[in-house]
Amino acid sequence: MNTDHLLYDYLVKTGISATLAAYINMAILLLAVLIIAFIIDLIVKKIIVQLFTQFAVKSKTNFDDLLVKNKVPRNIAHIIPLIFALECTPFVFVDFQYIENIIQKSLEVFTIVLILWIVRSLLNALKDYLKTVPRLKDKPIDSYTQVFMIFAWTFGILSAFAIITGIEFIKFITTIGAASAVIILVFKDTILGFVASIQVSINDMVRIGDWITFEKYGADGDVVEINLSTVKVQNFDNTITTIPTYALISDSFKNWRGMTDSGGRRIKRSLNINLNSIHYLSDKEVNDLKKIQAITTYLESRQAEINGYNQKNNINKELPLNGRNLTNIGVFRKYIETYIENHSGTNKEMMIMVRQLVPGTQGIPLEIYAFSSDKRWKNYEYIMSDIFDHVIAAVPYFNLEIFELPSNSSFINKKK
């Protein structure tokens, strides 16, 4: 006597029709299997989760804690009740072959989905763990896991279709190959993102934590996330800008990592000197400027050198234009350079230069080119402001003027 027909035989003996008895037999067996599978799932899940949790508490590594956090034990616990359901399906639907085939295929498809859930949980746990490793914090771990999951889901979906259609997996793949053009069109952005992620990673173009400026997308801040399709940048105003990953290889952007990894942050700013205030220095002016200790030695040696040259070559100094002379802007330029070289906030091992730019309608720009030793934004701005505070205040001591466009008040004062 078949155990799966015990209830069926009993119902037939009581006078119920064979068809109705078969349906009642299937319904009761199905309900019993579902209840038993649910109980097994609860028991197994509780046991596995408790074992994992206890092991995680005792172990020194935090990887097992992340496994529990990402529900790996819970997903694994579903395997046993699923196997039980697969084994019981032929008994439950013994009289309904068509329904048995549908349920069997559905459970096989769910098996694929469950495997993908387990793989995803493991990858998420691995991803969280790798992000805690110091030398991997700036790597695009999200992109790697997403690439793997895309392949896993693609393989899983194709396998599910092969099960549903009853076609062998290899033959199904061959058939799908003919529709590859449509697949490429549908997943164009994903494919572009995948290729871009690989190039970004291999070429080390962007890391998490890098400060990047991407004018096209209005991004100016730190990279907080790199995944398969997008790169998230937290701007300095705390807004978030999302950039397509493939834009990093198709468009131009600025990565400030070179600055942060170097010994200093560049100061490159100029002030405009009024051309009318530039002149040769008289002996009296040179003697007055010698009181400025930073350039006393320079003026003495420079004046002696110039006087020696002019005397040797019998230069007529009735006109300052003749021979060699000191100018107020030249001495001022030397003073600024000396001041920056002695400033506590500048990196003395990197370039320090004070240069003239091309004169224009707003005077002659005198540019300071140096590097601050502190690269933090606030401290960098403080150092640069401190230098220019001093330089701007020092301008009148050299009988120079800073160029300013006239305002309405200037014309009013002239009229008075």
PDB file of C-alpha atoms in Angstrom, residues 47-347:
ATOM      1  CA  ILE A  47      20.112  26.664  15.555  1.00  0.00           C
ATOM      2  CA  ILE A  48      22.379  27.981  12.783  1.00  0.00           C
ATOM      3  CA  VAL A  49      21.944  31.651  13.752  1.00  0.00           C
ATOM      4  CA  GLN A  50      22.703  30.881  17.414  1.00  0.00           C
ATOM      5  CA  LEU A  51      25.793  28.861  16.476  1.00  0.00           C
ATOM      6  CA  PHE A  52      27.067  31.631  14.220  1.00  0.00           C
ATOM      7  CA  THR A  53      26.335  34.302  16.846  1.00  0.00           C
ATOM      8  CA  GLN A  54      28.141  32.384  19.602  1.00  0.00           C
ATOM      9  CA  PHE A  55      31.101  31.759  17.341  1.00  0.00           C
ATOM     10  CA  ALA A  56      31.174  35.435  16.323  1.00  0.00           C
ATOM     11  CA  VAL A  57      31.273  36.540  19.966  1.00  0.00           C
ATOM     12  CA  LYS A  58      34.189  34.237  20.793  1.00  0.00           C
ATOM     13  CA  SER A  59      36.276  34.827  17.670  1.00  0.00           C
ATOM     14  CA  LYS A  60      38.759  37.693  17.362  1.00  0.00           C
ATOM     15  CA  THR A  61      37.957  38.593  13.761  1.00  0.00           C
ATOM     16  CA  ASN A  62      34.912  40.661  12.855  1.00  0.00           C
ATOM     17  CA  PHE A  63      34.231  38.789   9.602  1.00  0.00           C
ATOM     18  CA  ASP A  64      31.833  36.360  11.287  1.00  0.00           C
ATOM     19  CA  ASP A  65      30.009  39.309  12.870  1.00  0.00           C
ATOM     20  CA  LEU A  66      29.519  40.681   9.392  1.00  0.00           C
ATOM     21  CA  LEU A  67      28.215  37.295   8.201  1.00  0.00           C
ATOM     22  CA  VAL A  68      25.517  37.446  10.875  1.00  0.00           C
ATOM     23  CA  LYS A  69      24.789  41.101  10.099  1.00  0.00           C
ATOM     24  CA  ASN A  70      24.310  40.335   6.394  1.00  0.00           C
ATOM     25  CA  LYS A  71      21.973  37.374   7.186  1.00  0.00           C
ATOM     26  CA  VAL A  72      24.212  34.671   5.726  1.00  0.00           C
ATOM     27  CA  PRO A  73      23.196  32.086   8.388  1.00  0.00           C
ATOM     28  CA  ARG A  74      19.478  32.815   7.826  1.00  0.00           C
ATOM     29  CA  ASN A  75      19.751  32.327   4.098  1.00  0.00           C
ATOM     30  CA  ILE A  76      21.747  29.103   4.520  1.00  0.00           C
ATOM     31  CA  ALA A  77      19.078  27.809   6.920  1.00  0.00           C
ATOM     32  CA  HIS A  78      16.500  27.858   4.086  1.00  0.00           C
ATOM     33  CA  ILE A  79      18.390  25.106   2.224  1.00  0.00           C
ATOM     34  CA  ILE A  80      17.182  22.197   4.395  1.00  0.00           C
ATOM     35  CA  PRO A  81      13.408  22.935   4.201  1.00  0.00           C
ATOM     36  CA  LEU A  82      13.826  23.541   0.470  1.00  0.00           C
ATOM     37  CA  ILE A  83      15.413  20.107   0.022  1.00  0.00           C
ATOM     38  CA  PHE A  84      12.586  18.607   2.106  1.00  0.00           C
ATOM     39  CA  ALA A  85       9.993  20.273  -0.169  1.00  0.00           C
ATOM     40  CA  LEU A  86      11.748  19.016  -3.322  1.00  0.00           C
ATOM     41  CA  GLU A  87      11.765  15.461  -1.977  1.00  0.00           C
ATOM     42  CA  CYS A  88       8.087  15.577  -0.958  1.00  0.00           C
ATOM     43  CA  THR A  89       6.765  17.064  -4.206  1.00  0.00           C
ATOM     44  CA  PRO A  90       6.379  13.702  -6.051  1.00  0.00           C
ATOM     45  CA  PHE A  91       4.346  12.284  -3.113  1.00  0.00           C
ATOM     46  CA  VAL A  92       2.090  15.323  -2.757  1.00  0.00           C
ATOM     47  CA  PHE A  93       1.215  15.553  -6.456  1.00  0.00           C
ATOM     48  CA  VAL A  94       1.331  11.837  -7.275  1.00  0.00           C
ATOM     49  CA  ASP A  95      -2.048  12.018  -9.027  1.00  0.00           C
ATOM     50  CA  PHE A  96      -1.388  15.366 -10.732  1.00  0.00           C
ATOM     51  CA  GLN A  97       1.653  15.018 -12.989  1.00  0.00           C
ATOM     52  CA  TYR A  98       1.142  18.399 -14.679  1.00  0.00           C
ATOM     53  CA  ILE A  99       1.011  20.307 -11.381  1.00  0.00           C
ATOM     54  CA  GLU A 100       3.980  18.285 -10.114  1.00  0.00           C
ATOM     55  CA  ASN A 101       6.086  19.450 -13.062  1.00  0.00           C
ATOM     56  CA  ILE A 102       5.124  23.084 -12.443  1.00  0.00           C
ATOM     57  CA  ILE A 103       5.876  22.911  -8.702  1.00  0.00           C
ATOM     58  CA  GLN A 104       9.098  20.988  -9.315  1.00  0.00           C
ATOM     59  CA  LYS A 105      10.360  23.603 -11.759  1.00  0.00           C
ATOM     60  CA  SER A 106       9.250  26.417  -9.451  1.00  0.00           C
ATOM     61  CA  LEU A 107      11.201  24.926  -6.557  1.00  0.00           C
ATOM     62  CA  GLU A 108      14.258  24.455  -8.783  1.00  0.00           C
ATOM     63  CA  VAL A 109      14.044  28.107  -9.847  1.00  0.00           C
ATOM     64  CA  PHE A 110      13.683  29.125  -6.205  1.00  0.00           C
ATOM     65  CA  THR A 111      16.779  27.039  -5.454  1.00  0.00           C
ATOM     66  CA  ILE A 112      18.714  29.190  -7.948  1.00  0.00           C
ATOM     67  CA  VAL A 113      17.330  32.372  -6.341  1.00  0.00           C
ATOM     68  CA  LEU A 114      18.269  31.092  -2.873  1.00  0.00           C
ATOM     69  CA  ILE A 115      21.809  30.353  -4.021  1.00  0.00           C
ATOM     70  CA  LEU A 116      22.034  33.897  -5.420  1.00  0.00           C
ATOM     71  CA  TRP A 117      20.779  35.296  -2.093  1.00  0.00           C
ATOM     72  CA  ILE A 118      23.449  33.348  -0.227  1.00  0.00           C
ATOM     73  CA  VAL A 119      26.150  34.500  -2.655  1.00  0.00           C
ATOM     74  CA  ARG A 120      24.970  38.119  -2.349  1.00  0.00           C
ATOM     75  CA  SER A 121      24.998  37.923   1.460  1.00  0.00           C
ATOM     76  CA  LEU A 122      28.509  36.471   1.423  1.00  0.00           C
ATOM     77  CA  LEU A 123      29.696  39.169  -0.972  1.00  0.00           C
ATOM     78  CA  ASN A 124      28.154  41.934   1.150  1.00  0.00           C
ATOM     79  CA  ALA A 125      29.850  40.526   4.236  1.00  0.00           C
ATOM     80  CA  LEU A 126      33.149  40.265   2.358  1.00  0.00           C
ATOM     81  CA  LYS A 127      32.698  43.802   1.017  1.00  0.00           C
ATOM     82  CA  ASP A 128      32.070  45.207   4.513  1.00  0.00           C
ATOM     83  CA  TYR A 129      35.109  43.341   5.819  1.00  0.00           C
ATOM     84  CA  LEU A 130      37.435  44.543   3.043  1.00  0.00           C
ATOM     85  CA  LYS A 131      36.345  48.123   3.706  1.00  0.00           C
ATOM     86  CA  THR A 132      37.742  47.795   7.229  1.00  0.00           C
ATOM     87  CA  VAL A 133      41.180  46.837   5.889  1.00  0.00           C
ATOM     88  CA  PRO A 134      43.246  50.081   5.900  1.00  0.00           C
ATOM     89  CA  ARG A 135      45.049  49.500   2.601  1.00  0.00           C
ATOM     90  CA  LEU A 136      41.756  48.725   0.806  1.00  0.00           C
ATOM     91  CA  LYS A 137      39.609  51.594   2.143  1.00  0.00           C
ATOM     92  CA  ASP A 138      40.151  53.714  -0.960  1.00  0.00           C
ATOM     93  CA  LYS A 139      39.477  50.892  -3.443  1.00  0.00           C
ATOM     94  CA  PRO A 140      36.143  50.616  -5.324  1.00  0.00           C
ATOM     95  CA  ILE A 141      35.057  47.397  -3.567  1.00  0.00           C
ATOM     96  CA  ASP A 142      31.414  48.095  -4.475  1.00  0.00           C
ATOM     97  CA  SER A 143      32.260  47.923  -8.178  1.00  0.00           C
ATOM     98  CA  TYR A 144      33.939  44.531  -7.820  1.00  0.00           C
ATOM     99  CA  THR A 145      31.006  43.004  -5.936  1.00  0.00           C
ATOM    100  CA  GLN A 146      28.487  44.473  -8.369  1.00  0.00           C
ATOM    101  CA  VAL A 147      30.392  43.073 -11.351  1.00  0.00           C
ATOM    102  CA  PHE A 148      30.449  39.620  -9.762  1.00  0.00           C
ATOM    103  CA  MET A 149      26.743  39.801  -8.908  1.00  0.00           C
ATOM    104  CA  ILE A 150      25.864  40.846 -12.459  1.00  0.00           C
ATOM    105  CA  PHE A 151      27.560  37.722 -13.785  1.00  0.00           C
ATOM    106  CA  ALA A 152      25.942  35.616 -11.047  1.00  0.00           C
ATOM    107  CA  TRP A 153      22.442  36.978 -11.742  1.00  0.00           C
ATOM    108  CA  THR A 154      22.933  36.607 -15.479  1.00  0.00           C
ATOM    109  CA  PHE A 155      23.975  32.983 -15.029  1.00  0.00           C
ATOM    110  CA  GLY A 156      21.082  32.407 -12.598  1.00  0.00           C
ATOM    111  CA  ILE A 157      18.447  33.963 -14.880  1.00  0.00           C
ATOM    112  CA  LEU A 158      19.675  31.960 -17.869  1.00  0.00           C
ATOM    113  CA  SER A 159      19.628  28.792 -15.766  1.00  0.00           C
ATOM    114  CA  ALA A 160      16.074  29.564 -14.616  1.00  0.00           C
ATOM    115  CA  PHE A 161      14.909  30.090 -18.199  1.00  0.00           C
ATOM    116  CA  ALA A 162      16.584  26.830 -19.207  1.00  0.00           C
ATOM    117  CA  ILE A 163      14.691  25.001 -16.423  1.00  0.00           C
ATOM    118  CA  ILE A 164      11.359  26.605 -17.318  1.00  0.00           C
ATOM    119  CA  THR A 165      11.666  25.908 -21.051  1.00  0.00           C
ATOM    120  CA  GLY A 166      13.133  22.443 -20.545  1.00  0.00           C
ATOM    121  CA  ILE A 167      16.040  23.217 -22.901  1.00  0.00           C
ATOM    122  CA  GLU A 168      19.565  22.149 -22.027  1.00  0.00           C
ATOM    123  CA  PHE A 169      21.621  25.001 -20.606  1.00  0.00           C
ATOM    124  CA  ILE A 170      24.252  24.900 -23.376  1.00  0.00           C
ATOM    125  CA  LYS A 171      21.615  24.976 -26.109  1.00  0.00           C
ATOM    126  CA  PHE A 172      19.804  27.790 -24.319  1.00  0.00           C
ATOM    127  CA  ILE A 173      23.012  29.853 -24.168  1.00  0.00           C
ATOM    128  CA  THR A 174      23.545  29.275 -27.879  1.00  0.00           C
ATOM    129  CA  THR A 175      20.042  30.523 -28.616  1.00  0.00           C
ATOM    130  CA  ILE A 176      20.529  33.572 -26.414  1.00  0.00           C
ATOM    131  CA  GLY A 177      23.702  34.406 -28.342  1.00  0.00           C
ATOM    132  CA  ALA A 178      21.580  35.303 -31.332  1.00  0.00           C
ATOM    133  CA  ALA A 179      19.828  37.962 -29.247  1.00  0.00           C
ATOM    134  CA  SER A 180      23.096  39.437 -27.902  1.00  0.00           C
ATOM    135  CA  ALA A 181      22.613  42.678 -29.868  1.00  0.00           C
ATOM    136  CA  VAL A 182      19.337  43.348 -28.058  1.00  0.00           C
ATOM    137  CA  ILE A 183      20.939  42.485 -24.702  1.00  0.00           C
ATOM    138  CA  ILE A 184      23.817  44.891 -25.363  1.00  0.00           C
ATOM    139  CA  LEU A 185      21.346  47.644 -26.250  1.00  0.00           C
ATOM    140  CA  VAL A 186      19.255  47.090 -23.120  1.00  0.00           C
ATOM    141  CA  PHE A 187      22.257  46.870 -20.788  1.00  0.00           C
ATOM    142  CA  LYS A 188      24.325  49.554 -22.518  1.00  0.00           C
ATOM    143  CA  ASP A 189      24.799  51.723 -19.416  1.00  0.00           C
ATOM    144  CA  THR A 190      25.643  48.712 -17.272  1.00  0.00           C
ATOM    145  CA  ILE A 191      28.239  47.508 -19.772  1.00  0.00           C
ATOM    146  CA  LEU A 192      29.750  50.988 -20.061  1.00  0.00           C
ATOM    147  CA  GLY A 193      29.858  51.239 -16.275  1.00  0.00           C
ATOM    148  CA  PHE A 194      31.454  47.818 -16.008  1.00  0.00           C
ATOM    149  CA  VAL A 195      34.207  48.700 -18.496  1.00  0.00           C
ATOM    150  CA  ALA A 196      34.726  52.099 -16.852  1.00  0.00           C
ATOM    151  CA  SER A 197      34.994  50.538 -13.379  1.00  0.00           C
ATOM    152  CA  ILE A 198      37.724  48.207 -14.572  1.00  0.00           C
ATOM    153  CA  GLN A 199      39.671  51.043 -16.232  1.00  0.00           C
ATOM    154  CA  VAL A 200      39.248  53.346 -13.249  1.00  0.00           C
ATOM    155  CA  SER A 201      40.505  50.604 -10.941  1.00  0.00           C
ATOM    156  CA  ILE A 202      43.408  49.426 -13.118  1.00  0.00           C
ATOM    157  CA  ASN A 203      44.619  52.968 -13.884  1.00  0.00           C
ATOM    158  CA  ASP A 204      44.037  54.095 -10.294  1.00  0.00           C
ATOM    159  CA  MET A 205      42.219  57.201 -11.576  1.00  0.00           C
ATOM    160  CA  VAL A 206      39.929  57.711  -8.588  1.00  0.00           C
ATOM    161  CA  ARG A 207      39.857  56.332  -5.072  1.00  0.00           C
ATOM    162  CA  ILE A 208      37.319  56.676  -2.301  1.00  0.00           C
ATOM    163  CA  GLY A 209      38.334  59.742  -0.311  1.00  0.00           C
ATOM    164  CA  ASP A 210      39.878  61.593  -3.265  1.00  0.00           C
ATOM    165  CA  TRP A 211      39.009  65.234  -3.748  1.00  0.00           C
ATOM    166  CA  ILE A 212      37.885  65.688  -7.347  1.00  0.00           C
ATOM    167  CA  THR A 213      36.552  68.637  -9.358  1.00  0.00           C
ATOM    168  CA  PHE A 214      34.233  67.806 -12.243  1.00  0.00           C
ATOM    169  CA  GLU A 215      32.883  71.069 -13.645  1.00  0.00           C
ATOM    170  CA  LYS A 216      30.590  69.393 -16.179  1.00  0.00           C
ATOM    171  CA  TYR A 217      28.549  67.792 -13.385  1.00  0.00           C
ATOM    172  CA  GLY A 218      29.050  70.541 -10.808  1.00  0.00           C
ATOM    173  CA  ALA A 219      31.065  68.260  -8.523  1.00  0.00           C
ATOM    174  CA  ASP A 220      33.711  69.641  -6.186  1.00  0.00           C
ATOM    175  CA  GLY A 221      34.349  67.512  -3.138  1.00  0.00           C
ATOM    176  CA  ASP A 222      35.335  64.098  -1.809  1.00  0.00           C
ATOM    177  CA  VAL A 223      34.478  60.779  -3.446  1.00  0.00           C
ATOM    178  CA  VAL A 224      32.367  58.785  -0.971  1.00  0.00           C
ATOM    179  CA  GLU A 225      31.257  55.855  -3.126  1.00  0.00           C
ATOM    180  CA  ILE A 226      32.285  54.165  -6.367  1.00  0.00           C
ATOM    181  CA  ASN A 227      29.984  51.533  -7.794  1.00  0.00           C
ATOM    182  CA  LEU A 228      29.278  50.011 -11.169  1.00  0.00           C
ATOM    183  CA  SER A 229      27.082  52.757 -12.589  1.00  0.00           C
ATOM    184  CA  THR A 230      27.766  55.885 -10.531  1.00  0.00           C
ATOM    185  CA  VAL A 231      30.363  57.741  -8.495  1.00  0.00           C
ATOM    186  CA  LYS A 232      29.031  59.743  -5.548  1.00  0.00           C
ATOM    187  CA  VAL A 233      30.818  62.966  -4.618  1.00  0.00           C
ATOM    188  CA  GLN A 234      30.057  64.842  -1.406  1.00  0.00           C
ATOM    189  CA  ASN A 235      30.598  68.493  -2.256  1.00  0.00           C
ATOM    190  CA  PHE A 236      32.011  70.953   0.251  1.00  0.00           C
ATOM    191  CA  ASP A 237      28.519  72.377   0.790  1.00  0.00           C
ATOM    192  CA  ASN A 238      27.477  68.832   1.872  1.00  0.00           C
ATOM    193  CA  THR A 239      25.359  68.240  -1.234  1.00  0.00           C
ATOM    194  CA  ILE A 240      25.794  64.979  -3.142  1.00  0.00           C
ATOM    195  CA  THR A 241      26.601  64.907  -6.854  1.00  0.00           C
ATOM    196  CA  THR A 242      26.170  61.640  -8.760  1.00  0.00           C
ATOM    197  CA  ILE A 243      28.439  61.127 -11.766  1.00  0.00           C
ATOM    198  CA  PRO A 244      28.165  58.251 -14.279  1.00  0.00           C
ATOM    199  CA  THR A 245      31.195  55.999 -13.839  1.00  0.00           C
ATOM    200  CA  TYR A 246      31.941  55.963 -17.551  1.00  0.00           C
ATOM    201  CA  ALA A 247      32.175  59.801 -17.480  1.00  0.00           C
ATOM    202  CA  LEU A 248      35.455  59.428 -15.580  1.00  0.00           C
ATOM    203  CA  ILE A 249      37.082  57.964 -18.689  1.00  0.00           C
ATOM    204  CA  SER A 250      35.146  59.866 -21.358  1.00  0.00           C
ATOM    205  CA  ASP A 251      35.398  63.397 -19.882  1.00  0.00           C
ATOM    206  CA  SER A 252      38.093  65.461 -18.221  1.00  0.00           C
ATOM    207  CA  PHE A 253      38.114  66.025 -14.465  1.00  0.00           C
ATOM    208  CA  LYS A 254      40.630  67.137 -11.851  1.00  0.00           C
ATOM    209  CA  ASN A 255      41.848  64.822  -9.090  1.00  0.00           C
ATOM    210  CA  TRP A 256      43.576  66.639  -6.223  1.00  0.00           C
ATOM    211  CA  ARG A 257      45.240  63.492  -4.867  1.00  0.00           C
ATOM    212  CA  GLY A 258      48.623  64.624  -6.200  1.00  0.00           C
ATOM    213  CA  MET A 259      48.364  67.717  -4.035  1.00  0.00           C
ATOM    214  CA  THR A 260      47.285  65.845  -0.908  1.00  0.00           C
ATOM    215  CA  ASP A 261      50.083  63.296  -1.372  1.00  0.00           C
ATOM    216  CA  SER A 262      52.714  66.005  -1.929  1.00  0.00           C
ATOM    217  CA  GLY A 263      54.534  68.081   0.644  1.00  0.00           C
ATOM    218  CA  GLY A 264      52.448  71.219   0.230  1.00  0.00           C
ATOM    219  CA  ARG A 265      49.452  72.980  -1.254  1.00  0.00           C
ATOM    220  CA  ARG A 266      50.083  75.608  -3.886  1.00  0.00           C
ATOM    221  CA  ILE A 267      49.635  79.321  -3.255  1.00  0.00           C
ATOM    222  CA  LYS A 268      49.291  81.133  -6.585  1.00  0.00           C
ATOM    223  CA  ARG A 269      47.870  84.606  -6.247  1.00  0.00           C
ATOM    224  CA  SER A 270      48.873  88.049  -7.443  1.00  0.00           C
ATOM    225  CA  LEU A 271      48.328  91.675  -6.549  1.00  0.00           C
ATOM    226  CA  ASN A 272      48.280  94.464  -9.148  1.00  0.00           C
ATOM    227  CA  ILE A 273      50.800  97.273  -8.781  1.00  0.00           C
ATOM    228  CA  ASN A 274      49.991 100.701 -10.222  1.00  0.00           C
ATOM    229  CA  LEU A 275      52.456 101.343 -13.073  1.00  0.00           C
ATOM    230  CA  ASN A 276      52.688 105.052 -12.220  1.00  0.00           C
ATOM    231  CA  SER A 277      54.166 104.239  -8.808  1.00  0.00           C
ATOM    232  CA  ILE A 278      57.167 102.298 -10.201  1.00  0.00           C
ATOM    233  CA  HIS A 279      60.449 104.219 -10.278  1.00  0.00           C
ATOM    234  CA  TYR A 280      64.206 104.061  -9.754  1.00  0.00           C
ATOM    235  CA  LEU A 281      65.329 104.318  -6.148  1.00  0.00           C
ATOM    236  CA  SER A 282      67.401 107.289  -5.042  1.00  0.00           C
ATOM    237  CA  ASP A 283      70.283 106.850  -2.593  1.00  0.00           C
ATOM    238  CA  LYS A 284      68.104 108.310   0.153  1.00  0.00           C
ATOM    239  CA  GLU A 285      65.310 105.836  -0.572  1.00  0.00           C
ATOM    240  CA  VAL A 286      67.788 102.941  -0.568  1.00  0.00           C
ATOM    241  CA  ASN A 287      69.149 104.053   2.817  1.00  0.00           C
ATOM    242  CA  ASP A 288      65.614 104.308   4.187  1.00  0.00           C
ATOM    243  CA  LEU A 289      64.797 100.800   2.939  1.00  0.00           C
ATOM    244  CA  LYS A 290      67.908  99.428   4.686  1.00  0.00           C
ATOM    245  CA  LYS A 291      65.968  99.857   7.919  1.00  0.00           C
ATOM    246  CA  ILE A 292      63.875  96.852   6.819  1.00  0.00           C
ATOM    247  CA  GLN A 293      65.904  94.072   8.413  1.00  0.00           C
ATOM    248  CA  ALA A 294      64.802  91.341   5.987  1.00  0.00           C
ATOM    249  CA  ILE A 295      66.550  93.060   3.052  1.00  0.00           C
ATOM    250  CA  THR A 296      69.309  95.073   4.768  1.00  0.00           C
ATOM    251  CA  THR A 297      72.077  92.687   3.749  1.00  0.00           C
ATOM    252  CA  TYR A 298      70.677  92.344   0.253  1.00  0.00           C
ATOM    253  CA  LEU A 299      70.540  96.134  -0.286  1.00  0.00           C
ATOM    254  CA  GLU A 300      74.050  96.677   1.009  1.00  0.00           C
ATOM    255  CA  SER A 301      75.593  94.028  -1.225  1.00  0.00           C
ATOM    256  CA  ARG A 302      73.440  94.951  -4.187  1.00  0.00           C
ATOM    257  CA  GLN A 303      74.159  98.694  -3.854  1.00  0.00           C
ATOM    258  CA  ALA A 304      77.887  98.070  -3.572  1.00  0.00           C
ATOM    259  CA  GLU A 305      77.805  95.861  -6.671  1.00  0.00           C
ATOM    260  CA  ILE A 306      75.846  98.459  -8.699  1.00  0.00           C
ATOM    261  CA  ASN A 307      78.014 101.382  -7.589  1.00  0.00           C
ATOM    262  CA  GLY A 308      81.151  99.421  -8.460  1.00  0.00           C
ATOM    263  CA  TYR A 309      79.806  98.635 -11.915  1.00  0.00           C
ATOM    264  CA  ASN A 310      78.780 102.241 -12.605  1.00  0.00           C
ATOM    265  CA  GLN A 311      82.144 103.660 -11.439  1.00  0.00           C
ATOM    266  CA  LYS A 312      84.113 101.093 -13.404  1.00  0.00           C
ATOM    267  CA  ASN A 313      82.229 101.969 -16.589  1.00  0.00           C
ATOM    268  CA  ASN A 314      82.186 105.756 -15.947  1.00  0.00           C
ATOM    269  CA  ILE A 315      78.397 105.884 -15.984  1.00  0.00           C
ATOM    270  CA  ASN A 316      76.867 109.383 -15.900  1.00  0.00           C
ATOM    271  CA  LYS A 317      74.446 109.227 -12.999  1.00  0.00           C
ATOM    272  CA  GLU A 318      72.931 112.652 -13.568  1.00  0.00           C
ATOM    273  CA  LEU A 319      70.100 110.646 -15.089  1.00  0.00           C
ATOM    274  CA  PRO A 320      68.987 107.581 -13.083  1.00  0.00           C
ATOM    275  CA  LEU A 321      68.261 105.888 -16.397  1.00  0.00           C
ATOM    276  CA  ASN A 322      71.964 105.511 -17.106  1.00  0.00           C
ATOM    277  CA  GLY A 323      73.815 102.423 -15.926  1.00  0.00           C
ATOM    278  CA  ARG A 324      72.427 100.025 -13.378  1.00  0.00           C
ATOM    279  CA  ASN A 325      69.881 101.005 -10.732  1.00  0.00           C
ATOM    280  CA  LEU A 326      67.613  99.565  -8.096  1.00  0.00           C
ATOM    281  CA  THR A 327      63.859  99.912  -8.590  1.00  0.00           C
ATOM    282  CA  ASN A 328      61.257  99.988  -5.878  1.00  0.00           C
ATOM    283  CA  ILE A 329      59.315  97.098  -7.438  1.00  0.00           C
ATOM    284  CA  GLY A 330      62.479  94.997  -7.763  1.00  0.00           C
ATOM    285  CA  VAL A 331      63.392  95.519  -4.102  1.00  0.00           C
ATOM    286  CA  PHE A 332      59.784  94.869  -3.100  1.00  0.00           C
ATOM    287  CA  ARG A 333      59.836  91.607  -5.071  1.00  0.00           C
ATOM    288  CA  LYS A 334      63.006  90.560  -3.238  1.00  0.00           C
ATOM    289  CA  TYR A 335      61.436  91.478   0.095  1.00  0.00           C
ATOM    290  CA  ILE A 336      58.344  89.347  -0.575  1.00  0.00           C
ATOM    291  CA  GLU A 337      60.517  86.376  -1.577  1.00  0.00           C
ATOM    292  CA  THR A 338      62.609  86.708   1.587  1.00  0.00           C
ATOM    293  CA  TYR A 339      59.495  87.069   3.734  1.00  0.00           C
ATOM    294  CA  ILE A 340      57.914  83.907   2.271  1.00  0.00           C
ATOM    295  CA  GLU A 341      61.173  81.952   2.658  1.00  0.00           C
ATOM    296  CA  ASN A 342      61.145  82.808   6.365  1.00  0.00           C
ATOM    297  CA  HIS A 343      57.410  82.281   6.881  1.00  0.00           C
ATOM    298  CA  SER A 344      56.612  79.399   9.240  1.00  0.00           C
ATOM    299  CA  GLY A 345      53.686  78.200   7.138  1.00  0.00           C
ATOM    300  CA  THR A 346      55.490  77.615   3.837  1.00  0.00           C
ATOM    301  CA  ASN A 347      57.302  74.498   2.650  1.00  0.00           C
TER     302      ASN A 347
END
